[in-house]
Short mmCIF file of N, CA and C in Angstrom, two decimals:
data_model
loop_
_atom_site.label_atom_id
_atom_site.label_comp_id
_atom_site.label_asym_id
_atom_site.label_seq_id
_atom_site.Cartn_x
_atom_site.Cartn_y
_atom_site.Cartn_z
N UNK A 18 0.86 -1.18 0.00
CA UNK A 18 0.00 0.00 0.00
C UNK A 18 0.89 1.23 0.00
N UNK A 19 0.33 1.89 -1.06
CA UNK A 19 1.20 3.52 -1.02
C UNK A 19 0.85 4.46 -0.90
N UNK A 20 0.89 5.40 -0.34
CA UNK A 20 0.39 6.90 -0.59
C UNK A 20 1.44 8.17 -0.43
N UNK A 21 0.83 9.12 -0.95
CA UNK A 21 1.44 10.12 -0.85
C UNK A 21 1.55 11.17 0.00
N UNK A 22 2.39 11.54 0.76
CA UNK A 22 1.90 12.52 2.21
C UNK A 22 2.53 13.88 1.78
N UNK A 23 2.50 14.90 2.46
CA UNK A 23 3.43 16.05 2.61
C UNK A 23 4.62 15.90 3.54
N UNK A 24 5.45 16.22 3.43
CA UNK A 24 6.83 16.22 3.62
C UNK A 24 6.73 16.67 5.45
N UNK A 25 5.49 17.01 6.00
CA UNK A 25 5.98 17.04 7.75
C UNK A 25 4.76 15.92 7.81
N UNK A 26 5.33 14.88 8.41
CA UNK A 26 4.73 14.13 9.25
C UNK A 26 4.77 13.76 10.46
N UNK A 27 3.98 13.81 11.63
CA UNK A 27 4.40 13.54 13.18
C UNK A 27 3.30 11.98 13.45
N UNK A 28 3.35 10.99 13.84
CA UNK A 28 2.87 10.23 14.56
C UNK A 28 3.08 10.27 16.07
N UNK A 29 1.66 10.30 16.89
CA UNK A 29 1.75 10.21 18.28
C UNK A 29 1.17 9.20 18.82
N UNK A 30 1.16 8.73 19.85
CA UNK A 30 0.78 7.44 20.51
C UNK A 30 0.09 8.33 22.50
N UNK A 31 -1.14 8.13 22.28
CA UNK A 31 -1.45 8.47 23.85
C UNK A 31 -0.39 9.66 24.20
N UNK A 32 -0.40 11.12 23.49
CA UNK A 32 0.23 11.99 23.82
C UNK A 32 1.47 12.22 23.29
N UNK A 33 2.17 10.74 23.12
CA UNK A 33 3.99 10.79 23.16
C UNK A 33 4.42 10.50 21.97
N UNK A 34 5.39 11.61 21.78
CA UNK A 34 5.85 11.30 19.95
C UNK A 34 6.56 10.44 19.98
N UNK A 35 5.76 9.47 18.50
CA UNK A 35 6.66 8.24 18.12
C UNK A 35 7.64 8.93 16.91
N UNK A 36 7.07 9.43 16.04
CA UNK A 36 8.07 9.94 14.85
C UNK A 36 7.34 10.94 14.37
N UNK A 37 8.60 12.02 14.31
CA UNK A 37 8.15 12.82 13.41
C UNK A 37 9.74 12.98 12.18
N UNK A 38 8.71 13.68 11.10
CA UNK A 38 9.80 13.69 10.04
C UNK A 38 9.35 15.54 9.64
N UNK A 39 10.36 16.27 9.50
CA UNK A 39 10.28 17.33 9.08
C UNK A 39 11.56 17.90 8.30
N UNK A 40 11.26 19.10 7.54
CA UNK A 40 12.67 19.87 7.04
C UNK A 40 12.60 20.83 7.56
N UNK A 41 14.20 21.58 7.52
CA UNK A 41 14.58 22.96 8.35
C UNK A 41 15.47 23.65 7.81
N UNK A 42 15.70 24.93 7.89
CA UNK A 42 16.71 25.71 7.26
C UNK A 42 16.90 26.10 8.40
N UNK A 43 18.89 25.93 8.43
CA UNK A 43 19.67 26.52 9.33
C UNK A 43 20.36 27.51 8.47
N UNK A 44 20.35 28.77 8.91
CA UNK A 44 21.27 29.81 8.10
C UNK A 44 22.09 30.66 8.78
N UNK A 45 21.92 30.13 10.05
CA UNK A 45 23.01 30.67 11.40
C UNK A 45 23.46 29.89 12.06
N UNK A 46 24.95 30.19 12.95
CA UNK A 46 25.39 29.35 13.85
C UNK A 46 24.04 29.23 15.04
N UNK A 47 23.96 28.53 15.40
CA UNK A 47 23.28 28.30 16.71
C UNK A 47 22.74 27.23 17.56
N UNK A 48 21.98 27.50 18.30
CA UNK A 48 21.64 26.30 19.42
C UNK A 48 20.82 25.30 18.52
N UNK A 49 20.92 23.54 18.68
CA UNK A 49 19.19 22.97 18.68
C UNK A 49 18.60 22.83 19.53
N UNK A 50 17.58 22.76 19.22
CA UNK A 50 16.18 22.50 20.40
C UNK A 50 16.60 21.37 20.68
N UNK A 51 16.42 21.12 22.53
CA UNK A 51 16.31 20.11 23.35
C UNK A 51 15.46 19.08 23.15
N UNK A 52 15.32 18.00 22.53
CA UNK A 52 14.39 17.17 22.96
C UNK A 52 14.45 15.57 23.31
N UNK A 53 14.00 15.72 24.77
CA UNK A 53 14.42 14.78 25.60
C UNK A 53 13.87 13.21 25.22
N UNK A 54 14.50 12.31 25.47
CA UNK A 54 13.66 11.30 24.99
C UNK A 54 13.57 10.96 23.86
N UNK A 55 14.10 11.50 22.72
CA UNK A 55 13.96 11.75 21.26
C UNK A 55 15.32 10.91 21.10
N UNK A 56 15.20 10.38 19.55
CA UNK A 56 16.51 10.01 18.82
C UNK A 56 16.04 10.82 17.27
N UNK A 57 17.27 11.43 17.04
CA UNK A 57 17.14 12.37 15.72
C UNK A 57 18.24 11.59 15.11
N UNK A 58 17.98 12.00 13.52
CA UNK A 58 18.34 11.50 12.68
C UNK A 58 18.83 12.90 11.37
N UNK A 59 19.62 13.75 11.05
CA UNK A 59 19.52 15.25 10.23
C UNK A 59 20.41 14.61 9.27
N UNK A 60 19.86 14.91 8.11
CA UNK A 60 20.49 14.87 6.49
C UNK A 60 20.56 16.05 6.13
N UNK A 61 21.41 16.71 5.50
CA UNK A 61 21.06 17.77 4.95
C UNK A 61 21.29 17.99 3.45
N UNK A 62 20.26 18.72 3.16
CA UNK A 62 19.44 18.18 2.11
C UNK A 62 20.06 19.23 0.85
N UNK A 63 20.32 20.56 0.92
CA UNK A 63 20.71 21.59 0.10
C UNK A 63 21.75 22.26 0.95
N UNK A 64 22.61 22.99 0.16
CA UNK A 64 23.68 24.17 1.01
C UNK A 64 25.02 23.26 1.38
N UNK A 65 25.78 23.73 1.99
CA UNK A 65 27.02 22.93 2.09
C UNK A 65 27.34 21.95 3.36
N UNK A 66 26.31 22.91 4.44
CA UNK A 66 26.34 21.56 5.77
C UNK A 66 27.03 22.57 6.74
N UNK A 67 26.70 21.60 7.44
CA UNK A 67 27.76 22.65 8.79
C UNK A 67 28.13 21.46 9.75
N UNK A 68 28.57 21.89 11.12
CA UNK A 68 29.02 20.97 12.23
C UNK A 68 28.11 20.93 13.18
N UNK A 69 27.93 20.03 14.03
CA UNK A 69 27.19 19.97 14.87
C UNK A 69 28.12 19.79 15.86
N UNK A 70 28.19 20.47 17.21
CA UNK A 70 29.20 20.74 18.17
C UNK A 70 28.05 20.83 19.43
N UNK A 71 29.00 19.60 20.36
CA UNK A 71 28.76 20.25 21.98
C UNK A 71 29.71 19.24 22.96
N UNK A 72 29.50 18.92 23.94
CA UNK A 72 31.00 18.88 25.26
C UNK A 72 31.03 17.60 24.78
N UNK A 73 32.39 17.57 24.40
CA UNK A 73 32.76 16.09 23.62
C UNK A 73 32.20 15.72 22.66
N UNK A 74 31.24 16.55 21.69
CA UNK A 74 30.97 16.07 19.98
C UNK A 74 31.27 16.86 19.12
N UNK A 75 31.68 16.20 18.14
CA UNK A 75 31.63 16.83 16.84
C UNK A 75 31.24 16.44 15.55
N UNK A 76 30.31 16.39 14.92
CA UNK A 76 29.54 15.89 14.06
C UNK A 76 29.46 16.60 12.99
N UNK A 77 29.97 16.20 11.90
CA UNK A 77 30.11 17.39 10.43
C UNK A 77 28.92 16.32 9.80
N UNK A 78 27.81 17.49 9.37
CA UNK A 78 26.74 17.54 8.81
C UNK A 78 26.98 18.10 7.48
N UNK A 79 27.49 16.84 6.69
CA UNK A 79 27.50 16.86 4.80
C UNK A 79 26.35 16.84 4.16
N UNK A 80 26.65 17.74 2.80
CA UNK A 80 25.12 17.03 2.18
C UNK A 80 24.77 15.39 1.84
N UNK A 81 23.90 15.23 2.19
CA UNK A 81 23.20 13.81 2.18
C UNK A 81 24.26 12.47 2.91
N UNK A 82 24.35 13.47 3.91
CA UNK A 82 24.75 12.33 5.14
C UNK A 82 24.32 11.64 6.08
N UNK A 83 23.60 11.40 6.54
CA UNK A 83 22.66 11.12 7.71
C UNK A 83 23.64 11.18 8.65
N UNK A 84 22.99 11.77 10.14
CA UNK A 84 23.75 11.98 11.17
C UNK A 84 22.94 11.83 12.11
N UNK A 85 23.33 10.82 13.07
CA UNK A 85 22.25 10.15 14.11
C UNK A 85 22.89 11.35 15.64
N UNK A 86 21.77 11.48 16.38
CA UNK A 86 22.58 11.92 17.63
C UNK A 86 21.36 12.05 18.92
N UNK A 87 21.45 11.80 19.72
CA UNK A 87 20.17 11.56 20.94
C UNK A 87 19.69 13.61 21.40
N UNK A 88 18.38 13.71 21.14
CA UNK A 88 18.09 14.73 20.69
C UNK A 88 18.28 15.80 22.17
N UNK A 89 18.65 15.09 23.88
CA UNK A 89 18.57 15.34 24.68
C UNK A 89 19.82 16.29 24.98
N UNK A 90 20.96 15.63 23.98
CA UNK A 90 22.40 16.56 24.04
C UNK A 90 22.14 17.96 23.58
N UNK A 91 22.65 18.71 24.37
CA UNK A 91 22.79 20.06 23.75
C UNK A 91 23.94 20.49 22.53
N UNK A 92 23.25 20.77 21.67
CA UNK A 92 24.26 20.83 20.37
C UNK A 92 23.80 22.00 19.54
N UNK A 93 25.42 22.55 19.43
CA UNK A 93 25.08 24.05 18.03
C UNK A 93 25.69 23.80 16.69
N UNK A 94 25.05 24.31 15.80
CA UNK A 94 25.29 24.42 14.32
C UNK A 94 26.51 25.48 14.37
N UNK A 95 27.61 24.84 14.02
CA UNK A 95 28.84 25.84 13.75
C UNK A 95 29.35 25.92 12.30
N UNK A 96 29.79 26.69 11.97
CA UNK A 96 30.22 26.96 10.39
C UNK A 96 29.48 27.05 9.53
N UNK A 97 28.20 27.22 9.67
CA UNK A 97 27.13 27.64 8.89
C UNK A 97 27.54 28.73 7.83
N UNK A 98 28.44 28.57 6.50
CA UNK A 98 29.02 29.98 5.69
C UNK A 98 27.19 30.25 4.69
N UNK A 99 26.32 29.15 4.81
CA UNK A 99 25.61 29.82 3.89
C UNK A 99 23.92 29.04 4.38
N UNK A 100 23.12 29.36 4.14
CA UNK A 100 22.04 28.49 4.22
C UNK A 100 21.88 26.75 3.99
N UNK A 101 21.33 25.96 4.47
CA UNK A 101 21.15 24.53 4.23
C UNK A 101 20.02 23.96 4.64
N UNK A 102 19.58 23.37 4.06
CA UNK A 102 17.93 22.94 4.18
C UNK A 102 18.40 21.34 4.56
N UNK A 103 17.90 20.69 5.94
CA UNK A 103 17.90 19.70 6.30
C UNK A 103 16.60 18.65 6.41
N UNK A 104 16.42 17.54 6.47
CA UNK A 104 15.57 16.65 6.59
C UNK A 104 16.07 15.77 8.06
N UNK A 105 14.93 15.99 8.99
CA UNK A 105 15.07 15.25 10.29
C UNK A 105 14.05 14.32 10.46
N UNK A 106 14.59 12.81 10.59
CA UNK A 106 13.65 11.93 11.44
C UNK A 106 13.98 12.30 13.27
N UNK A 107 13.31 12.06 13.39
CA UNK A 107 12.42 11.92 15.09
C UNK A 107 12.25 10.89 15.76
N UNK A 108 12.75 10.18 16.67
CA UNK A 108 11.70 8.74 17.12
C UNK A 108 12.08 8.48 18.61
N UNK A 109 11.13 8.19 18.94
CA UNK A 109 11.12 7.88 20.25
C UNK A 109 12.35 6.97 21.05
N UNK A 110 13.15 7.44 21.62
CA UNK A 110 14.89 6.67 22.24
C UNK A 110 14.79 5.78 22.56
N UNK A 111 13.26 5.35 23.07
CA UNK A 111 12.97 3.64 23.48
C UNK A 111 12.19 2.97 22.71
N UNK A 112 12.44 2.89 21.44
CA UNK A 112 11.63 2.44 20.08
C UNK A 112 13.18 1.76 19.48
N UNK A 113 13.02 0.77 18.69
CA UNK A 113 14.11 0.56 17.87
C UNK A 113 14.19 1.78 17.15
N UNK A 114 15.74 2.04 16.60
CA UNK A 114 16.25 2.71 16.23
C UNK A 114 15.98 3.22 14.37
N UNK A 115 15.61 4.10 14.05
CA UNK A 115 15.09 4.69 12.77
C UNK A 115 16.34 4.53 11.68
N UNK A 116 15.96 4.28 10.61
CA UNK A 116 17.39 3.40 9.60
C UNK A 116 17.40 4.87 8.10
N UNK A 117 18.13 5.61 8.27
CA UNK A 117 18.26 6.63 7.08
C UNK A 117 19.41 5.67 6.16
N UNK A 118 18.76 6.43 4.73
CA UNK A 118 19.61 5.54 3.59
C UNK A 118 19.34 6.72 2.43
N UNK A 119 20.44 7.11 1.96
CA UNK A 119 20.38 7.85 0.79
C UNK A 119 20.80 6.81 -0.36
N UNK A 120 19.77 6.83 -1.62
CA UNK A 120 20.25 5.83 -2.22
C UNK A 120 19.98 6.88 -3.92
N UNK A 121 21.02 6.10 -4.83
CA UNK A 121 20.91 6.84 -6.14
C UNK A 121 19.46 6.52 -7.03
N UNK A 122 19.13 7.23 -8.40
CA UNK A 122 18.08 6.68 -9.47
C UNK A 122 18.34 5.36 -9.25
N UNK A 123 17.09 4.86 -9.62
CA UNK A 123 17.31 3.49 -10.21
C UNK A 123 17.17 2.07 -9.22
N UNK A 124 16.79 3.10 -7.73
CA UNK A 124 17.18 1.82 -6.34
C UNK A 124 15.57 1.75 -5.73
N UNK A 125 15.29 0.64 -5.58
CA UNK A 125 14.04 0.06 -4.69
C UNK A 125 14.10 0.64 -3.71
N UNK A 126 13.18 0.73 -2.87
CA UNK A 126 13.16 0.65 -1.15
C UNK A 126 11.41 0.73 -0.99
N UNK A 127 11.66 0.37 0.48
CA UNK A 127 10.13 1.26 1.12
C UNK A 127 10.30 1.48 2.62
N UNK A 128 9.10 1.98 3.23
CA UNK A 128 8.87 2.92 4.49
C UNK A 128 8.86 4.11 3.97
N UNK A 129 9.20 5.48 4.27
CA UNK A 129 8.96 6.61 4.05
C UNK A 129 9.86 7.47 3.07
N UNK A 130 9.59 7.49 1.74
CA UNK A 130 10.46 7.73 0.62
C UNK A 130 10.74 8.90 0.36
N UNK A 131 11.40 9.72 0.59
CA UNK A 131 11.48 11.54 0.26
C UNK A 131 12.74 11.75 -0.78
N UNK A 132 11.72 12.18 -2.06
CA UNK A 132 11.78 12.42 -3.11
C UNK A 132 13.05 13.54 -3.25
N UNK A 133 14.19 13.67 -3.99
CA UNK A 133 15.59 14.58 -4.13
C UNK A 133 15.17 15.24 -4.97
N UNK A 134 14.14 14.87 -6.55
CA UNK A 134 13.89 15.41 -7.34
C UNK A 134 12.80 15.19 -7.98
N UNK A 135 11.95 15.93 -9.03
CA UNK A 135 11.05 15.98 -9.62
C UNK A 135 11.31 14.57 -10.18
N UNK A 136 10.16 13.31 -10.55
CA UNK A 136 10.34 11.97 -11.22
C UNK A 136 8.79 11.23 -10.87
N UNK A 137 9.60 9.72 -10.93
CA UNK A 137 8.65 9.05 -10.44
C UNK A 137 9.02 8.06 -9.10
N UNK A 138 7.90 7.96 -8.44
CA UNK A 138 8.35 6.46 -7.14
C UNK A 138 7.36 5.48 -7.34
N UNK A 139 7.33 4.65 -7.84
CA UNK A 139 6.56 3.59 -7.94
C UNK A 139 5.86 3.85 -9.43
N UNK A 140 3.93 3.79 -9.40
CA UNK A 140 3.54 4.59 -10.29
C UNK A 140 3.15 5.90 -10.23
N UNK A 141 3.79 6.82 -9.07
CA UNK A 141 3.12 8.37 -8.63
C UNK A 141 4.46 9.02 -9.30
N UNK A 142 3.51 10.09 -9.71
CA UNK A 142 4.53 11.16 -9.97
C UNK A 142 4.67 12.10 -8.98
N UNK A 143 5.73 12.72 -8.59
CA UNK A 143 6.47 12.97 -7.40
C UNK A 143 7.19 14.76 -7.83
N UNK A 144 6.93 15.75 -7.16
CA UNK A 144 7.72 16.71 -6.99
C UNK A 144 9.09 16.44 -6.05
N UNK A 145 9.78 17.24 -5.88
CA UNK A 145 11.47 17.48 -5.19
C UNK A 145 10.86 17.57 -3.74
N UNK A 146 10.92 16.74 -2.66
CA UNK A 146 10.81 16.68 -1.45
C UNK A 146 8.97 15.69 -1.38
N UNK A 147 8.66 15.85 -2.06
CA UNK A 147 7.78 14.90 -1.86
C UNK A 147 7.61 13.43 -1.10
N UNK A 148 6.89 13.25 -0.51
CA UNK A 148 7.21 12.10 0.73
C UNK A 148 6.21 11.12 0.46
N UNK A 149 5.78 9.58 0.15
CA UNK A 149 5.96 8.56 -0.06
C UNK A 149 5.94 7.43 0.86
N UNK A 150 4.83 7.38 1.92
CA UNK A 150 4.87 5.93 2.99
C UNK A 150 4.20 4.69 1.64
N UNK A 151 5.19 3.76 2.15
CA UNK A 151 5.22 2.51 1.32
C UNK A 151 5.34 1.33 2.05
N UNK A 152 4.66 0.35 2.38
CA UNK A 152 4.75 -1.25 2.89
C UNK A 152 5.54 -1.83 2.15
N UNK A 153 5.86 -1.79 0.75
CA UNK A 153 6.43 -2.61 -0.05
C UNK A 153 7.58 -1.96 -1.25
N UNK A 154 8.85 -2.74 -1.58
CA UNK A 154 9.89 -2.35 -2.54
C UNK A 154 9.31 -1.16 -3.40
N UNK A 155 9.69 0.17 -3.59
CA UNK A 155 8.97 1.21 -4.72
C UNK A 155 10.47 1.33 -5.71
N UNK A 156 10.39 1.44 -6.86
CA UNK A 156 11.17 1.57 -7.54
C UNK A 156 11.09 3.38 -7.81
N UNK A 157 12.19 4.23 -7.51
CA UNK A 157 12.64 5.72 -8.06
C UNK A 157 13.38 5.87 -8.89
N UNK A 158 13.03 6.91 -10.00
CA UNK A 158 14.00 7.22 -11.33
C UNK A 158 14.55 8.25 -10.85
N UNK A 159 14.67 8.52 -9.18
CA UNK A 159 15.57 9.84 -9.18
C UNK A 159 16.37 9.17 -7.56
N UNK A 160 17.26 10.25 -7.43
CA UNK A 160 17.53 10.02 -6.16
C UNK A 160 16.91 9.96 -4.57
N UNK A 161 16.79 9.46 -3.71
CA UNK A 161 15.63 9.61 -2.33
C UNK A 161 16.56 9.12 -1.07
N UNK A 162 15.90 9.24 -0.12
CA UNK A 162 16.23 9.31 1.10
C UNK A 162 15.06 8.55 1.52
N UNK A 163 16.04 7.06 2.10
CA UNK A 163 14.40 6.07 3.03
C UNK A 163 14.59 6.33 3.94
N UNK A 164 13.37 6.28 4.73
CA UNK A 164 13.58 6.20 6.09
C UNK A 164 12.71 4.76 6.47
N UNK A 165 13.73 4.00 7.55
CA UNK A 165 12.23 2.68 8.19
C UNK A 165 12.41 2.83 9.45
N UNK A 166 11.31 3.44 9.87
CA UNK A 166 11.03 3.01 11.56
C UNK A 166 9.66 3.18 11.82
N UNK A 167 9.62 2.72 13.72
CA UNK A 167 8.50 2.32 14.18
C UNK A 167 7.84 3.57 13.51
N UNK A 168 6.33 3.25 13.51
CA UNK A 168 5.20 4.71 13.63
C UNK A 168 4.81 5.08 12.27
N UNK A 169 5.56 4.51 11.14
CA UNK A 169 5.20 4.75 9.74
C UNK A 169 4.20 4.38 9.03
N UNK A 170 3.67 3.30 9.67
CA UNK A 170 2.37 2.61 9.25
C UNK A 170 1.38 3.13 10.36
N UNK A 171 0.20 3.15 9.90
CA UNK A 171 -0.95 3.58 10.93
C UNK A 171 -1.33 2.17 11.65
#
């Protein structure tokens, strides 16, 4: 089963977020938001990337890298020389762990498919960030970003 969603999705369970998936533009050095309990997941999606810094980390945030980090640490965006549009999974720290995969044209997958470019995923036609929950293998003629974890299926 496939459908097509918009690119912010949050699933909750009795109050408590299981996953959310959203994008963000960082265009300054600065703080992230605290969130406790959380496991994040940031790709970044356009712009050159920056670092992610705090007491004992350092995490260089490339384009289309996935970068896992427990959302409770306090951490700032350093070297920010220009704007960058990121893609974050979300998931709950006591949930198995959320699986990011940047993969080229031409590659299967399923769970939550976000589209790099205008094409196709399966038989839908798809704009650039377009998002994609899938139970089963979808074939893309462009590049995407899977995501599989708990909370993706209703």
């Amino acid at each position: 089963v496939s459908d097509k969603s918009h690119i912010e999705g949050l699933r909750e369970r009795e109050g408590r977020l299981i996953l959310r998936l959203s994008r963000a533009m960082v265009v300054e050095d600065g703080a992230f938001s605290i969130w406790p309990n959380i496991a994040r997941i940031l790709t970044v999606l356009s712009g050159p990337g920056f670092d992610l810094v705090g007491e004992g980390l350092h995490l260089p945030a490339g384009p289309l890298h996935p970068v896992a980090f427990a959302g409770d640490v306090a951490l700032r965006a350093v070297g920010v020389a220009q704007p960058s549009e990121d893609f974050n999974v979300m998931t709950a720290a006591d949930l198995p762990p959320a699986k990011v995969a940047v993969y080229p044209a031409g590659t299967s997958a399923q769970g939550a498919l976000l589209a790099l470019a205008a094409g196709r995923i399966g038989a839908l036609d798809v704009a650039r960030y377009d998002l994609v929950l899938t139970d089963q293998p979808l074939l893309a003629d462009m590049p995407m970003i899977a995501v599989q974890a708990v909370g993706l299926q209703q």
